[in-house]
Amino acid sequence: MIFFFILLAVLLPPVGIPILLIYWLVRKKKNIQKQKETLMIAVSREDAVSQWFFFLSVSFFGVTLMGINQQFHLMSWQTILLFTALAGLVISYLYKSVGTLIMSLVTVVTWWGFQAFAWSADRDIETYGIFLGVILFFLVFYVMGNYYRKNVKFKRFRMVYLVLGIVGIVGNLFIFSSRFGLEILSGMTIGGGVWNGWQVALSLGVMVLVLAAGLVFITVKKFLLPGEAVAVGLLALLFIIPIFLPEQSFFVYQQDAWAFVANYNSGNTFTASGLVWAVLFNVTVFFALLGLIFSGYVRREEWLINLGVFFLFVLIFMKYFDWFFSFLDKSLFFIGAGILLFALGWGMEKGRRQMVAQIKTQQTAKPT
């Protein structure tokens, strides 16, 4: 049913989008009680209050360190950020505070970005190495989420790691599959290699080793399907390759700025390397979303299916305005999008029926 509404929203947005939103809200209300323990940050009012106090305590700890440091200048503010994040992680695992864990993980990624900038301030280092570290963090989060897949004690932590990892990875794929994102990527490759700064290079090397070891471990333990592990490895490789390449130029810039703006969406300003990377990122993001949906069916996790479908829906509209706005007829684009969603909906409905049949078979086979 949901795919009919998505198809209607694509072909007739003024009518279909409100209907799709109403259907999603009604469906969410029906399923929220069933998924409460897993998807919600707090399972009770008491839990919410305690988590709020933990969140505030970690925040006040960081603010206090900042205040003391202003008087005595004991350390850099990046170090204070790291100490705050580590304190939050300790409290999160001691008291199972989901809100504090979210804040701590975001703070760790933020610390890495600012600290890497500080390490490369006096050296000629391309900024892509800093971005790569952020991507590796998101991939490690995804691996951690799968590690907690069969851990009942930290089942809500699993959702935090998975959602942060998926949203971070898919969000960056969305950016770099666009013209604007490729412009940013081209600018980030300007400068010397990450090898010019040993701190950045060492940090990236450690993160790559942690990611590889984590993938092998959860695959051997069967927390992750072999196909998923290969997909994560290939995704990491896609983002790692640019640090070994020289400065990249993805567009043929025109002398006349107004001429470049006029031709920006015409599709004829790519260099050869720019076209290759544009195809790579667009194909990757499409199959990554299909992989999310497929993984949701295999694991019988409705939230993962819905997340993948939502991202796919957003991707279609992004591609309409980014790539097809000027050189592809709009009616042809929406017809193609409708056919794509219809085929996807047919495949997912077939998968749903098979999944329901398997569940019924397993229930019948259980001894009474």
Coordinates of C-alpha atoms in Angstrom, one line a residue:
M1 CA 0.0 0.0 0.0
I2 CA 2.7 2.5 0.9
F3 CA 4.3 2.2 -2.6
F4 CA 1.0 3.1 -4.2
F5 CA 1.0 6.3 -2.2
I6 CA 4.7 7.0 -3.0
L7 CA 4.0 6.5 -6.7
L8 CA 1.0 8.9 -6.4
A9 CA 3.2 11.4 -4.7
V10 CA 5.8 11.2 -7.5
L11 CA 3.3 11.5 -10.3
L12 CA 0.9 14.0 -8.6
P13 CA 2.8 15.8 -5.9
P14 CA 0.1 18.2 -4.8
V15 CA -2.3 15.3 -4.1
G16 CA 0.0 12.4 -3.3
I17 CA 2.4 14.1 -0.8
P18 CA -0.3 15.0 1.7
I19 CA -1.9 11.6 1.4
L20 CA 1.5 9.9 1.9
L21 CA 2.2 12.0 5.0
I22 CA -1.2 11.1 6.5
Y23 CA -0.7 7.4 5.8
W24 CA 2.8 7.6 7.4
L25 CA 1.5 9.3 10.5
V26 CA -1.3 6.8 11.0
R27 CA 1.0 3.8 10.4
K28 CA 3.6 5.3 12.8
K29 CA 0.9 5.6 15.5
K30 CA 0.0 2.0 15.2
N31 CA 3.6 0.8 15.4
I32 CA 5.0 3.1 18.0
Q33 CA 4.0 0.9 21.0
K34 CA 5.5 -2.2 19.4
Q35 CA 8.8 -0.5 18.7
K36 CA 9.0 1.6 21.9
E37 CA 11.7 -0.4 23.7
T38 CA 14.0 -0.3 20.7
L39 CA 13.5 3.0 18.9
M40 CA 12.8 5.4 21.7
I41 CA 15.5 7.2 23.7
A42 CA 13.6 6.8 27.0
V43 CA 11.2 3.9 27.9
S44 CA 9.6 5.8 30.8
R45 CA 9.3 9.2 32.4
E46 CA 11.7 8.2 35.1
D47 CA 14.2 7.1 32.5
A48 CA 13.8 10.3 30.6
V49 CA 14.4 12.4 33.7
S50 CA 17.5 10.5 34.7
Q51 CA 18.9 10.7 31.1
W52 CA 18.3 14.4 31.1
F53 CA 20.2 14.8 34.3
F54 CA 23.1 12.8 32.9
F55 CA 23.1 14.9 29.8
L56 CA 23.2 18.1 31.8
S57 CA 26.0 16.7 34.1
V58 CA 28.2 16.0 31.1
S59 CA 27.5 19.4 29.5
F60 CA 28.3 21.2 32.8
F61 CA 31.5 19.1 33.1
G62 CA 32.6 20.4 29.7
V63 CA 31.6 24.0 30.5
T64 CA 33.5 23.8 33.9
L65 CA 36.6 22.6 32.2
M66 CA 36.4 25.5 29.7
G67 CA 36.0 28.0 32.5
I68 CA 39.0 26.6 34.4
N69 CA 41.1 26.5 31.3
Q70 CA 40.4 30.1 30.5
Q71 CA 42.1 31.0 33.8
F72 CA 45.0 28.6 33.8
H73 CA 45.5 27.7 30.1
L74 CA 46.2 24.0 30.9
M75 CA 45.1 22.5 27.6
S76 CA 43.6 23.3 24.2
W77 CA 39.8 23.5 23.8
Q78 CA 39.9 20.5 21.5
T79 CA 41.3 18.4 24.3
I80 CA 38.5 19.6 26.6
L81 CA 36.1 18.5 23.9
L82 CA 37.6 15.1 23.9
F83 CA 37.6 14.7 27.7
T84 CA 33.9 15.7 27.7
A85 CA 33.1 13.1 25.0
L86 CA 35.0 10.4 26.9
A87 CA 33.2 11.3 30.2
G88 CA 29.9 11.1 28.3
L89 CA 30.8 7.7 26.9
V90 CA 31.7 6.3 30.4
I91 CA 28.4 7.6 31.9
S92 CA 26.4 6.2 28.9
Y93 CA 27.7 2.7 29.4
L94 CA 27.5 2.8 33.1
Y95 CA 23.9 4.0 33.3
K96 CA 22.7 3.0 29.8
S97 CA 21.9 6.7 29.0
V98 CA 21.0 6.8 25.3
G99 CA 20.8 10.6 25.1
T100 CA 24.2 11.0 26.6
L101 CA 25.6 8.4 24.1
I102 CA 24.2 10.4 21.2
M103 CA 25.8 13.6 22.4
S104 CA 29.1 11.9 23.1
L105 CA 29.4 10.3 19.7
V106 CA 28.5 13.5 17.9
T107 CA 31.1 15.3 20.1
V108 CA 33.8 12.7 19.2
V109 CA 33.2 13.3 15.5
T110 CA 33.3 17.1 16.1
W111 CA 36.5 16.8 18.1
W112 CA 38.2 14.9 15.3
G113 CA 37.2 17.5 12.7
F114 CA 38.6 20.4 14.7
Q115 CA 41.6 18.6 16.0
A116 CA 42.6 17.4 12.5
F117 CA 42.3 21.0 11.3
A118 CA 44.6 22.1 14.1
W119 CA 47.1 19.4 13.2
S120 CA 47.2 20.5 9.5
A121 CA 47.1 24.2 10.2
D122 CA 50.9 24.7 9.7
R123 CA 51.2 22.1 6.9
D124 CA 50.1 21.9 3.3
I125 CA 47.5 19.1 3.8
E126 CA 44.4 18.6 1.7
T127 CA 41.2 18.9 3.7
Y128 CA 39.8 15.6 2.2
G129 CA 41.8 13.7 4.8
I130 CA 39.8 15.4 7.5
F131 CA 36.5 14.5 5.8
L132 CA 37.7 10.9 5.3
G133 CA 38.1 10.6 9.1
V134 CA 34.5 11.7 9.6
I135 CA 33.3 9.0 7.1
L136 CA 35.4 6.3 8.8
F137 CA 33.8 7.3 12.1
F138 CA 30.3 6.7 10.6
L139 CA 31.4 3.4 9.1
V140 CA 32.7 2.3 12.5
F141 CA 29.4 3.4 14.1
Y142 CA 27.6 1.1 11.6
V143 CA 29.9 -1.8 12.5
M144 CA 29.3 -1.2 16.3
G145 CA 25.5 -1.1 15.7
N146 CA 25.7 -4.6 14.1
Y147 CA 28.0 -5.8 16.9
Y148 CA 25.2 -5.0 19.4
R149 CA 22.6 -6.7 17.2
K150 CA 22.3 -9.7 19.5
N151 CA 23.2 -7.9 22.7
V152 CA 20.0 -7.5 24.8
K153 CA 21.7 -5.4 27.4
F154 CA 22.6 -2.6 24.9
K155 CA 19.8 -3.1 22.4
R156 CA 19.0 0.7 22.4
F157 CA 22.6 1.5 21.9
R158 CA 22.5 -0.6 18.8
M159 CA 19.9 1.8 17.3
V160 CA 22.0 4.8 18.1
Y161 CA 25.1 3.5 16.4
L162 CA 23.1 2.2 13.4
V163 CA 21.1 5.3 12.8
L164 CA 24.1 7.7 13.2
G165 CA 26.1 5.5 10.9
I166 CA 23.5 5.1 8.2
V167 CA 22.4 8.8 8.2
G168 CA 26.0 10.0 8.2
I169 CA 27.0 7.7 5.3
V170 CA 23.9 8.2 3.2
G171 CA 23.9 11.9 3.8
N172 CA 27.5 12.2 2.5
L173 CA 26.7 10.0 -0.5
F174 CA 23.8 12.4 -1.2
I175 CA 26.1 15.4 -1.1
F176 CA 28.9 13.9 -3.3
S177 CA 26.4 12.5 -5.8
S178 CA 25.4 16.1 -6.6
R179 CA 27.2 18.7 -8.7
F180 CA 27.5 20.9 -5.6
G181 CA 29.1 18.0 -3.7
L182 CA 31.6 17.3 -6.5
E183 CA 32.6 21.0 -6.5
I184 CA 33.3 20.6 -2.7
L185 CA 35.2 17.3 -3.3
S186 CA 37.3 18.9 -6.0
G187 CA 38.2 21.8 -3.6
M188 CA 39.1 19.4 -0.8
T189 CA 41.8 17.7 -2.9
I190 CA 43.8 20.9 -3.2
G191 CA 47.0 20.7 -1.2
G192 CA 49.6 18.1 -0.2
G193 CA 48.7 14.6 0.8
V194 CA 47.8 13.5 4.3
W195 CA 51.3 12.1 4.7
N196 CA 52.5 15.6 5.2
G197 CA 51.1 15.5 8.7
W198 CA 51.8 12.3 10.7
Q199 CA 49.0 12.9 13.2
V200 CA 46.3 12.9 10.6
A201 CA 47.9 10.0 8.7
L202 CA 48.3 7.9 11.8
S203 CA 44.7 8.6 13.0
L204 CA 43.3 7.6 9.6
G205 CA 45.4 4.4 9.6
V206 CA 44.2 3.4 13.1
M207 CA 40.6 4.0 12.0
V208 CA 41.0 1.9 8.9
L209 CA 42.5 -0.9 11.0
V210 CA 39.7 -0.7 13.5
L211 CA 37.1 -0.8 10.8
A212 CA 38.7 -3.7 9.0
A213 CA 39.1 -5.7 12.3
G214 CA 35.5 -4.9 13.3
L215 CA 34.1 -6.0 9.9
V216 CA 36.0 -9.3 10.1
F217 CA 34.9 -9.9 13.7
I218 CA 31.2 -9.3 13.2
T219 CA 31.2 -11.3 10.0
V220 CA 32.8 -14.3 11.6
K221 CA 30.3 -14.0 14.5
K222 CA 27.5 -13.8 11.9
F223 CA 26.3 -10.5 13.2
L224 CA 26.7 -9.2 9.6
L225 CA 26.0 -11.0 6.4
P226 CA 29.1 -11.6 4.2
G227 CA 27.5 -9.5 1.4
E228 CA 26.9 -6.6 3.7
A229 CA 30.5 -6.8 4.9
V230 CA 31.8 -6.7 1.3
A231 CA 29.5 -3.7 0.6
V232 CA 30.8 -1.8 3.7
G233 CA 34.4 -2.6 2.6
L234 CA 33.8 -1.4 -0.9
L235 CA 32.1 1.8 0.4
A236 CA 35.1 2.5 2.6
L237 CA 37.4 1.9 -0.4
L238 CA 35.5 4.4 -2.5
F239 CA 36.1 7.1 0.1
I240 CA 39.7 6.1 0.7
I241 CA 40.9 6.1 -2.9
P242 CA 40.9 10.0 -3.3
I243 CA 43.6 10.5 -0.7
F244 CA 46.0 8.6 -3.0
L245 CA 45.1 10.7 -6.0
P246 CA 46.6 14.1 -7.0
E247 CA 44.5 17.2 -7.1
Q248 CA 41.3 16.6 -8.9
S249 CA 39.3 18.9 -11.3
F250 CA 35.8 17.7 -12.1
F251 CA 34.5 20.6 -14.2
V252 CA 35.7 22.5 -17.2
Y253 CA 35.4 26.1 -15.9
Q254 CA 34.6 28.9 -18.4
Q255 CA 36.3 32.2 -18.5
D256 CA 33.0 34.0 -18.4
A257 CA 31.4 33.4 -15.0
W258 CA 27.9 34.0 -16.3
A259 CA 28.5 31.4 -19.1
F260 CA 29.5 28.9 -16.5
V261 CA 26.4 29.5 -14.4
A262 CA 24.2 29.2 -17.5
N263 CA 25.9 25.9 -18.4
Y264 CA 26.1 24.5 -14.8
N265 CA 23.1 22.2 -15.3
S266 CA 23.6 21.5 -19.0
G267 CA 25.6 18.3 -18.4
N268 CA 28.6 19.3 -20.7
T269 CA 31.0 20.8 -18.2
F270 CA 32.4 17.6 -16.7
T271 CA 36.0 16.6 -17.1
A272 CA 36.7 12.9 -17.7
S273 CA 37.5 12.3 -14.1
G274 CA 34.5 14.3 -13.0
L275 CA 32.2 12.2 -15.0
V276 CA 33.7 9.0 -13.6
W277 CA 33.3 10.2 -10.0
A278 CA 29.8 11.4 -10.7
V279 CA 28.8 8.0 -12.0
L280 CA 30.5 6.2 -9.1
F281 CA 28.8 8.2 -6.4
N282 CA 25.3 8.1 -8.0
V283 CA 25.5 4.4 -8.6
T284 CA 26.8 3.8 -5.1
V285 CA 24.1 5.8 -3.3
F286 CA 21.3 4.1 -5.3
F287 CA 22.6 0.6 -4.6
A288 CA 23.3 1.6 -0.9
L289 CA 19.6 2.5 -0.5
L290 CA 18.5 -0.7 -2.2
G291 CA 20.9 -2.6 0.2
L292 CA 19.2 -0.9 3.2
I293 CA 15.8 -2.0 2.0
F294 CA 17.0 -5.5 1.3
S295 CA 18.7 -5.8 4.6
G296 CA 15.5 -4.7 6.4
Y297 CA 13.6 -7.5 4.7
V298 CA 16.3 -10.1 5.5
R299 CA 16.4 -9.0 9.1
R300 CA 12.6 -8.4 9.3
E301 CA 13.2 -4.8 10.6
E302 CA 10.4 -2.5 9.4
W303 CA 12.2 0.7 10.5
L304 CA 15.2 -0.2 8.2
I305 CA 12.9 -0.7 5.2
N306 CA 11.0 2.5 5.9
L307 CA 14.3 4.5 6.3
G308 CA 15.6 3.1 3.0
V309 CA 12.4 3.9 1.2
F310 CA 12.4 7.4 2.6
F311 CA 15.9 8.0 1.5
L312 CA 15.1 6.7 -2.0
F313 CA 12.2 9.0 -2.2
V314 CA 14.4 12.0 -1.3
L315 CA 17.1 10.8 -3.7
I316 CA 14.7 10.8 -6.7
F317 CA 13.6 14.4 -6.1
M318 CA 17.2 15.5 -5.5
K319 CA 18.3 14.0 -8.8
Y320 CA 15.4 15.7 -10.6
F321 CA 16.6 19.2 -9.5
D322 CA 20.3 18.4 -9.7
W323 CA 20.8 16.4 -12.9
F324 CA 17.6 16.3 -14.9
F325 CA 16.2 19.8 -14.4
S326 CA 17.4 21.2 -17.8
F327 CA 18.5 18.5 -20.1
L328 CA 15.7 15.8 -19.6
D329 CA 12.1 16.4 -20.2
K330 CA 10.3 16.6 -16.8
S331 CA 7.4 14.3 -17.9
L332 CA 10.0 11.7 -19.0
F333 CA 11.7 12.0 -15.6
F334 CA 8.6 11.4 -13.6
I335 CA 7.5 8.6 -15.8
G336 CA 10.8 6.9 -15.3
A337 CA 10.7 7.6 -11.5
G338 CA 7.2 6.1 -11.4
I339 CA 8.3 3.0 -13.3
L340 CA 11.3 2.6 -10.9
L341 CA 9.1 2.9 -7.8
F342 CA 6.5 0.5 -9.2
A343 CA 9.2 -2.1 -9.9
L344 CA 10.7 -1.5 -6.5
G345 CA 7.2 -1.8 -4.8
W346 CA 6.5 -5.0 -6.7
G347 CA 9.7 -6.5 -5.5
M348 CA 9.2 -5.4 -1.9
E349 CA 5.7 -6.7 -1.8
K350 CA 6.9 -10.1 -3.1
G351 CA 9.6 -10.0 -0.4
R352 CA 7.0 -9.1 2.3
R353 CA 4.8 -12.1 1.3
Q354 CA 7.8 -14.4 1.5
M355 CA 8.7 -13.0 4.9
V356 CA 5.2 -13.5 6.2
A357 CA 5.1 -17.0 4.9
Q358 CA 8.4 -17.8 6.6
I359 CA 7.2 -16.5 9.9
K360 CA 4.0 -18.6 9.7
T361 CA 6.0 -21.6 8.8
Q362 CA 8.3 -21.1 11.8
Q363 CA 5.3 -20.6 14.1
T364 CA 3.7 -23.8 12.8
A365 CA 6.9 -25.7 13.3
K366 CA 7.3 -24.7 17.0
P367 CA 6.3 -27.5 19.4
T368 CA 3.2 -26.9 21.4

